[in-house]
XYZ file of C-alpha atoms in Angstrom:
565
model
C 0.000 0.000 0.000
C 2.949 2.293 0.291
C 2.880 3.764 -3.064
C -0.494 2.681 -4.332
C -1.178 1.406 -7.810
C 0.640 2.888 -10.734
C -1.766 1.767 -13.486
C -3.678 4.345 -15.521
C -7.247 4.623 -14.272
C -10.144 3.826 -16.595
C -13.347 4.861 -14.850
C -15.274 2.183 -16.766
C -12.852 -0.598 -15.790
C -12.215 -0.036 -12.095
C -12.038 -3.813 -11.591
C -8.672 -3.751 -13.413
C -7.022 -1.629 -10.716
C -6.087 -4.586 -8.541
C -8.494 -3.537 -5.765
C -11.236 -5.813 -4.395
C -14.367 -5.157 -6.440
C -16.354 -4.481 -3.254
C -14.312 -1.310 -2.619
C -16.152 0.574 -5.380
C -19.567 0.413 -3.795
C -22.580 2.686 -3.348
C -21.555 3.842 0.154
C -18.261 5.223 -1.165
C -19.939 7.021 -4.072
C -22.744 8.325 -1.856
C -20.192 9.795 0.578
C -18.193 11.342 -2.270
C -21.395 12.804 -3.734
C -22.560 14.195 -0.365
C -19.305 16.021 0.358
C -18.601 16.860 -3.279
C -21.792 18.935 -3.196
C -19.912 21.379 -0.962
C -18.189 22.593 -4.123
C -21.493 24.137 -5.157
C -21.055 26.687 -2.345
C -18.374 28.453 -4.363
C -19.913 27.822 -7.750
C -23.372 29.135 -6.938
C -21.998 32.372 -5.491
C -19.530 32.975 -8.329
C -22.279 32.422 -10.882
C -25.071 34.378 -9.183
C -23.733 37.640 -7.845
C -22.997 39.319 -11.170
C -26.482 38.337 -12.336
C -27.946 40.216 -9.374
C -26.242 43.358 -10.643
C -27.900 42.808 -14.032
C -31.279 43.148 -12.269
C -32.614 46.698 -12.396
C -34.642 46.009 -9.252
C -31.499 45.142 -7.284
C -29.705 48.188 -8.688
C -32.614 50.446 -7.744
C -32.814 48.961 -4.244
C -29.234 50.048 -3.489
C -29.499 53.322 -5.491
C -26.763 52.069 -7.786
C -27.217 54.703 -10.487
C -26.786 57.574 -8.036
C -23.050 56.838 -7.903
C -20.295 57.735 -10.359
C -18.803 55.116 -12.698
C -15.778 54.627 -10.433
C -18.009 54.345 -7.341
C -20.223 51.823 -9.140
C -17.144 49.721 -9.953
C -16.115 49.856 -6.285
C -19.590 48.877 -5.041
C -19.812 45.945 -7.470
C -16.316 44.808 -6.524
C -17.035 45.075 -2.790
C -20.384 43.271 -2.912
C -18.926 40.529 -5.135
C -15.838 40.046 -2.968
C -17.372 40.191 0.536
C -17.928 36.427 0.387
C -14.197 36.015 -0.263
C -13.367 38.219 2.748
C -15.641 36.106 4.957
C -14.197 32.966 3.400
C -10.707 33.907 4.598
C -12.043 33.806 8.171
C -13.991 30.624 7.425
C -10.905 28.871 6.083
C -8.898 29.974 9.136
C -11.348 28.453 11.621
C -12.088 25.375 9.520
C -9.052 23.389 10.674
C -9.877 24.021 14.354
C -13.483 22.901 13.894
C -12.417 19.926 11.727
C -9.877 18.676 14.255
C -11.959 19.393 17.362
C -15.426 18.143 16.421
C -14.816 16.185 13.224
C -15.573 16.534 9.532
C -19.312 15.793 9.839
C -20.132 18.438 12.450
C -17.880 20.960 10.709
C -20.048 20.519 7.603
C -23.252 21.120 9.560
C -21.900 24.311 11.110
C -20.740 25.724 7.779
C -24.177 25.018 6.265
C -25.911 26.950 9.062
C -23.580 29.938 8.639
C -24.118 29.816 4.882
C -27.924 29.890 5.276
C -27.796 32.696 7.870
C -25.634 34.940 5.696
C -27.802 34.537 2.595
C -30.951 35.206 4.666
C -29.433 38.513 5.857
C -28.477 39.422 2.273
C -31.955 38.683 0.920
C -33.601 40.634 3.753
C -31.303 43.664 3.459
C -34.020 45.788 1.784
C -31.420 47.804 -0.121
C -29.241 48.595 2.896
C -25.696 48.307 1.556
C -24.279 47.674 5.037
C -26.565 44.657 5.448
C -25.728 43.496 1.922
C -22.028 43.545 2.838
C -22.582 41.937 6.254
C -24.831 39.161 4.944
C -22.359 38.175 2.266
C -19.533 38.276 4.821
C -21.406 35.857 7.132
C -22.187 33.585 4.181
C -18.480 33.638 3.393
C -17.678 32.309 6.874
C -19.596 29.171 5.878
C -18.545 29.012 2.231
C -14.888 29.422 3.213
C -14.942 26.204 5.208
C -16.311 24.133 2.312
C -13.054 23.711 0.306
C -11.273 22.651 3.499
C -13.830 20.178 4.838
C -15.001 18.720 1.512
C -11.704 17.749 -0.164
C -10.126 16.632 3.145
C -13.017 14.285 3.919
C -13.166 12.901 0.372
C -9.379 12.358 0.255
C -9.481 10.553 3.607
C -12.183 8.050 2.627
C -11.117 7.387 -0.976
C -8.917 4.495 -2.164
C -5.561 5.806 -3.400
C -6.170 4.520 -6.933
C -9.178 6.818 -7.502
C -8.504 9.598 -4.987
C -7.943 12.170 -7.734
C -11.238 11.249 -9.373
C -13.095 11.436 -6.060
C -11.626 14.779 -4.938
C -12.271 16.253 -8.365
C -15.997 15.641 -7.870
C -15.762 18.627 -5.533
C -14.499 20.693 -8.465
C -17.211 19.240 -10.680
C -19.875 20.484 -8.296
C -18.262 23.931 -8.323
C -19.116 24.023 -12.030
C -22.528 22.459 -11.537
C -23.266 25.313 -9.137
C -21.985 27.828 -11.692
C -24.105 26.331 -14.497
C -27.267 26.291 -12.388
C -26.572 29.856 -11.262
C -25.975 31.094 -14.826
C -29.108 29.416 -16.217
C -31.229 30.528 -13.261
C -30.152 34.107 -13.925
C -30.934 33.658 -17.618
C -34.337 32.071 -16.972
C -35.354 34.742 -14.468
C -34.262 37.466 -16.890
C -36.543 35.940 -19.554
C -39.612 35.113 -17.479
C -39.722 37.312 -14.385
C -40.600 40.981 -14.213
C -38.265 43.461 -12.541
C -39.482 42.785 -9.018
C -37.441 41.557 -6.019
C -38.131 38.002 -7.225
C -35.871 38.700 -10.237
C -32.746 38.418 -8.074
C -34.110 36.665 -4.954
C -35.211 33.517 -6.806
C -31.690 32.836 -8.152
C -30.171 33.731 -4.757
C -32.362 31.067 -3.099
C -30.159 28.428 -4.786
C -27.751 29.041 -1.895
C -30.368 27.954 0.641
C -31.406 24.919 -1.426
C -27.865 23.546 -1.692
C -26.914 24.250 1.914
C -30.091 22.578 3.196
C -29.556 19.469 1.063
C -25.933 19.125 2.210
C -26.940 19.629 5.855
C -29.495 16.802 5.614
C -27.085 14.459 3.795
C -24.558 14.648 6.650
C -26.944 12.605 8.824
C -26.483 9.647 6.470
C -22.664 9.700 6.463
C -19.895 8.228 8.613
C -17.088 10.205 10.214
C -13.703 9.935 8.460
C -11.783 6.808 9.599
C -8.557 8.812 9.640
C -10.113 11.389 11.967
C -11.339 8.550 14.215
C -7.817 7.075 14.395
C -6.457 10.522 15.212
C -8.898 10.822 18.133
C -8.100 7.335 19.448
C -11.327 5.629 18.286
C -9.584 2.788 16.478
C -12.410 0.253 16.813
C -14.899 2.726 15.392
C -12.436 3.570 12.593
C -12.171 -0.125 11.692
C -15.965 -0.447 11.632
C -16.383 2.643 9.424
C -13.620 1.573 7.023
C -15.253 -1.845 6.769
C -18.585 -0.221 5.889
C -17.042 2.178 3.357
C -15.081 -0.616 1.651
C -18.021 -3.047 1.859
C -15.665 -5.695 3.250
C -15.589 -7.522 6.615
C -13.430 -5.916 9.339
C -10.958 -8.826 9.265
C -10.405 -8.627 5.504
C -6.731 -8.140 4.545
C -7.475 -4.972 2.544
C -9.295 -3.262 5.434
C -6.714 -4.393 7.999
C -3.840 -3.200 5.814
C -5.426 0.214 5.293
C -6.245 0.754 8.980
C -2.803 -0.479 10.056
C -1.100 1.954 7.648
C -3.184 4.860 8.987
C -2.537 3.868 12.607
C 1.199 3.372 12.069
C 1.506 6.688 10.246
C -0.358 8.493 13.020
C 1.795 6.893 15.735
C 4.953 7.892 13.871
C 3.675 11.466 13.591
C 2.831 11.594 17.292
C 6.193 10.094 18.219
C 8.018 12.628 16.062
C 6.063 15.527 17.557
C 5.879 13.988 21.052
C 2.169 14.805 21.197
C 2.715 18.577 21.143
C -0.333 20.824 20.765
C -0.971 23.703 18.359
C 2.486 25.154 18.861
C 3.887 21.778 17.906
C 1.790 21.791 14.725
C 3.041 25.264 13.836
C 6.637 24.295 14.531
C 6.359 21.077 12.548
C 4.749 22.884 9.606
C 7.259 25.715 9.279
C 10.536 24.277 10.588
C 10.585 20.804 9.012
C 12.150 21.278 5.578
C 9.872 18.905 3.650
C 6.743 20.392 5.246
C 7.894 23.937 4.515
C 8.377 22.973 0.864
C 4.805 21.681 0.789
C 3.571 24.937 2.284
C 5.459 26.706 -0.506
C 3.589 24.552 -3.041
C 0.158 25.511 -1.739
C 1.144 29.187 -1.515
C 2.390 29.165 -5.103
C -0.662 27.266 -6.343
C -3.090 29.735 -4.787
C -1.225 32.872 -5.883
C -0.573 31.706 -9.440
C -4.033 30.193 -9.855
C -6.078 33.131 -8.635
C -4.057 35.864 -10.359
C -4.046 33.982 -13.673
C -7.456 35.580 -14.176
C -9.686 32.602 -14.959
C -11.459 32.774 -11.607
C -12.267 36.444 -12.160
C -13.645 35.588 -15.596
C -16.147 33.255 -13.912
C -17.352 36.013 -11.572
C -17.456 38.816 -14.139
C -18.259 36.754 -17.257
C -21.173 38.941 -18.514
C -19.067 42.098 -18.149
C -16.138 40.531 -19.998
C -18.301 39.253 -22.852
C -19.637 42.799 -23.149
C -16.049 44.095 -23.194
C -15.339 41.802 -26.158
C -18.138 43.352 -28.210
C -21.235 41.309 -27.302
C -24.408 43.320 -26.589
C -27.855 42.713 -25.038
C -28.557 41.535 -21.492
C -30.307 38.315 -22.559
C -27.562 37.488 -25.051
C -24.871 38.141 -22.447
C -26.545 35.861 -19.908
C -27.110 33.104 -22.497
C -23.485 33.148 -23.669
C -22.426 33.145 -20.011
C -24.640 30.113 -19.323
C -23.042 28.238 -22.248
C -19.664 29.165 -20.747
C -20.733 27.448 -17.521
C -21.729 24.263 -19.373
C -18.383 24.118 -21.163
C -16.528 24.428 -17.857
C -18.695 21.715 -16.272
C -18.057 19.288 -19.161
C -14.318 20.027 -18.999
C -14.291 19.379 -15.237
C -16.073 16.033 -15.716
C -13.652 14.966 -18.441
C -10.719 15.953 -16.235
C -12.059 14.022 -13.230
C -12.993 10.879 -15.166
C -10.203 10.583 -17.718
C -7.241 12.848 -16.940
C -6.359 13.546 -13.325
C -5.704 9.874 -12.441
C -4.843 8.766 -16.005
C -2.168 11.229 -17.142
C -1.482 12.497 -13.615
C -1.963 15.750 -11.719
C 1.072 17.525 -13.138
C 0.427 16.846 -16.821
C -3.241 17.749 -16.442
C -2.240 20.996 -14.727
C 0.282 21.880 -17.447
C -2.274 21.091 -20.160
C -4.791 23.402 -18.509
C -2.243 26.206 -18.083
C -1.288 25.910 -21.762
C -4.928 26.333 -22.851
C -5.289 29.282 -20.498
C -2.120 30.987 -21.747
C -3.156 30.680 -25.412
C -6.570 32.193 -24.707
C -5.269 35.038 -22.528
C -2.659 36.059 -25.108
C -5.255 36.047 -27.917
C -7.721 38.183 -25.934
C -4.979 40.605 -24.887
C -3.819 40.948 -28.512
C -7.407 41.461 -29.738
C -8.097 44.200 -27.177
C -4.765 45.831 -28.023
C -5.775 45.883 -31.682
C -9.206 47.300 -30.778
C -8.453 49.814 -28.006
C -11.880 51.493 -28.359
C -13.549 48.531 -26.598
C -13.819 49.361 -22.926
C -12.382 52.856 -23.437
C -15.069 54.565 -25.538
C -18.573 54.347 -24.120
C -21.120 53.060 -26.652
C -18.497 51.909 -29.165
C -19.819 49.140 -31.449
C -17.725 46.926 -33.698
C -18.463 47.536 -37.400
C -20.729 44.798 -38.850
C -19.174 42.338 -41.312
C -15.680 43.446 -40.363
C -12.564 41.501 -39.516
C -12.715 42.954 -36.006
C -16.182 41.483 -35.476
C -14.924 38.041 -36.490
C -11.913 38.502 -34.211
C -14.358 39.430 -31.436
C -16.168 36.114 -31.871
C -12.781 34.416 -31.748
C -12.077 36.174 -28.450
C -15.369 34.834 -27.062
C -14.286 31.331 -28.093
C -11.001 31.996 -26.296
C -12.953 32.775 -23.105
C -14.462 29.300 -23.470
C -10.998 27.791 -24.022
C -9.771 29.618 -20.924
C -12.630 28.047 -18.940
C -11.614 24.604 -20.196
C -8.004 25.260 -19.195
C -9.055 26.460 -15.741
C -11.169 23.312 -15.222
C -8.345 21.001 -16.356
C -5.679 22.841 -14.393
C -5.623 25.266 -11.512
C -9.185 24.969 -10.261
C -9.063 21.284 -9.357
C -5.393 21.110 -8.416
C -5.620 23.903 -5.860
C -7.882 21.742 -3.676
C -6.374 18.389 -4.607
C -2.764 19.267 -3.758
C -3.531 20.675 -0.314
C -5.777 17.735 0.600
C -3.274 14.986 -0.213
C 0.365 16.100 0.243
C 0.307 16.637 4.033
C 0.407 14.033 6.794
C -2.729 13.326 8.860
C -1.590 15.468 11.782
C -1.096 18.571 9.594
C -3.710 17.973 6.889
C -6.602 20.037 8.259
C -4.327 22.877 9.410
C -2.436 23.139 6.119
C -5.639 22.794 4.076
C -6.965 25.745 6.078
C -3.835 27.740 5.218
C -4.301 26.835 1.548
C -7.947 27.863 1.472
C -7.264 31.016 3.478
C -4.733 31.971 0.803
C -7.186 30.881 -1.877
C -9.915 33.219 -0.702
C -7.517 36.056 0.155
C -6.151 35.973 -3.391
C -9.611 35.442 -4.857
C -10.777 38.493 -2.916
C -7.799 40.464 -4.192
C -8.428 39.544 -7.824
C -12.231 39.878 -7.599
C -11.867 43.236 -5.874
C -9.207 44.469 -8.303
C -10.589 43.368 -11.677
C -13.439 45.951 -12.006
C -10.923 48.713 -11.252
C -8.277 47.165 -13.519
C -10.731 47.146 -16.443
C -11.365 50.879 -16.139
C -9.726 53.085 -18.784
C -6.296 54.447 -17.910
C -7.770 57.947 -17.613
C -10.009 56.684 -14.776
C -7.214 54.972 -12.882
C -7.408 51.469 -14.415
C -5.060 49.628 -16.769
C -7.757 48.990 -19.432
C -8.960 45.675 -20.814
C -5.819 44.942 -22.811
C -3.553 45.725 -19.868
C -5.604 43.423 -17.640
C -5.341 40.479 -20.033
C -1.622 41.002 -20.693
C -1.187 40.849 -16.913
C -3.177 37.598 -16.758
C -1.074 36.192 -19.635
C 2.202 36.908 -17.825
C 1.014 35.317 -14.571
C -0.293 32.233 -16.418
C 3.027 31.652 -18.208
C 4.967 32.181 -14.979
C 2.706 29.635 -13.296
C 3.426 27.050 -15.994
C 7.190 27.431 -15.534
C 6.791 27.145 -11.751
C 4.718 23.951 -12.031
C 7.247 22.353 -14.393
C 10.168 22.853 -12.028
C 8.637 22.588 -8.544
C 5.420 20.500 -8.427
C 5.857 16.694 -8.076
C 3.409 14.091 -9.368
C 1.143 12.690 -6.611
C -1.239 10.487 -8.611
C -2.032 6.980 -7.274
C 0.120 7.409 -4.160
C -1.358 6.609 -0.744
C -1.686 9.513 1.673
C 0.610 7.736 4.124
C 3.456 7.526 1.567
C 3.506 11.160 0.410
C 6.629 11.949 2.478
C 8.725 9.996 -0.014
C 8.058 12.590 -2.712
C 9.851 15.219 -0.621
C 13.000 13.373 0.419
C 15.265 15.050 -2.177
C 16.808 18.563 -1.978
C 14.188 21.229 -2.754
C 15.492 22.062 -6.226
C 15.093 18.420 -7.359
C 11.656 17.567 -5.930
C 9.563 18.874 -8.814
C 11.540 17.047 -11.516
C 12.752 13.917 -9.750
C 10.661 13.510 -6.584
C 8.325 10.923 -8.069
C 11.199 8.769 -9.399
C 12.847 8.868 -5.975
C 9.579 7.890 -4.283
C 9.099 4.966 -6.655
C 12.660 3.810 -5.955
C 11.902 3.896 -2.216
C 8.664 1.969 -2.844
C 10.607 -0.700 -4.746
C 13.273 -0.918 -2.032
C 10.543 -1.420 0.580
C 8.869 -4.084 -1.542
C 12.130 -5.982 -2.094
C 13.004 -5.642 1.582
C 9.586 -7.009 2.541
C 10.000 -9.993 0.215
C 13.457 -10.775 1.621
C 12.155 -10.516 5.158
C 9.311 -12.857 4.237
C 11.784 -15.371 2.754
C 13.940 -15.240 5.886
C 10.897 -15.761 8.100
C 9.765 -18.617 5.873
C 13.198 -20.292 5.988
C 13.378 -19.745 9.731
C 9.964 -21.351 10.121
C 11.000 -24.326 7.973
C 14.184 -24.764 10.009
C 12.207 -24.778 13.248
C 9.757 -27.327 11.883
C 12.693 -29.502 10.769
C 14.236 -29.378 14.257
C 10.876 -30.296 15.781
C 10.638 -33.286 13.420
C 14.134 -34.518 14.371
C 13.346 -34.170 18.082
C 10.086 -36.055 17.687
C 11.858 -38.913 15.816
C 14.467 -39.131 18.574
C 11.730 -39.379 21.197
C 10.093 -42.206 19.266
C 13.359 -44.118 19.100
C 13.817 -43.760 22.854
């Protein structure tokens, strides 16, 4: 079990992975589905909030048109990003709640905070302070979801399909986005400009949070959390149920023994120290510090590459590229959501465990870089867009065709984001740390995630302003995104190791080399250590077998001597 299987994963032929067929059972998939739904917390909010600003009723309720263009950009940026501000706090407290009361109760608490915040937002009656506060409280719940969800899924999943399982969380991010986009589009078509125009879509938050809250009552606590809290018998029972195998089955015993041994080694190394011990172990142990560097780099590069901001401000960006009409903007945005959802599903089912995390990430970054460079070049060639109010592209012109190409590039960017940064940001932080540090370091990762998401979401409306109004214009914004995306690709190539199909308890082996070699050669070194352990185990087994045979032979000689006497 040290290194896990190394075969490519075919989702339709899981029986070929060398695992007992009972492992891939309905309880596992039901648990993955229940906690994967937490991804919708991010997706629904990212997809809905810009649609609210397309509602004249919502604009009138906050007196939006009484402000200047710069003030309007600031209000939109602040309202949109208040969830990210709250999410920073949510991610910070998530590891404490996760480790103190468990993954199940942490999920229930985040759902209640999520519902409370959205209720305050919907009942704000145009009071901007309440709008900000409600979205902040919702963020306290939403911010815990990418800590609790991926950690729980990673802890219950077999190593051979862990990437697939964790990526369901990402898939539900896009399902939330698609539902949010189409709900906005449907309400724009069929509802009059009353409060229902923006409240009906916003109620998706309450629907998802309520469903997730109820589903937690049908799930088991994570076996790894139970081992950590000393409930080994309960952990064995839960693992047996999740794997659909008897408690004394070799597979279940091997998995529980590996978790228990790993936890004991961690506790021995840290001598049972408390939170200060966790901090010290995280930031003073060289291999752990390198891993912290990975999650920091992933969050900074991912969020400032621009694709996340495109999701939030998609209608505005399509308008920037020359598309007009509110209904048309919302429809094209909804199609954008579908494309991202399909890309996320393809990545989860066929790429992340088949070609590996690193190759999938580099493929996604390549798609993103191509699209960002094209859009930046198009806006540079058409500087009137975004700078001259009311400017329309000439019909039947080359610029109009180039504009449609830029819209296609937005779609390609969404595909690249789904294949690359979006899934890997959660996946890396949930699987590269040991059990003792996993919740804490996942909280750090998600805190950085939301802090950088807040920064980019808050900055983009101001960045898109013309230079005369203090922005860097549309072309400047996309050239910036292009540079960050390319830098991120270089960083991944040199510093991120491959983690696919490796058990959580064997991740340390990836980080045994000097820091400058881990990204390129860490996986080869880990496989060499796996092989050495396997050969050592076989030799030990042969010695034990020979020793046993020798003892039996001596017993036979002694028995024959007794008979002769």
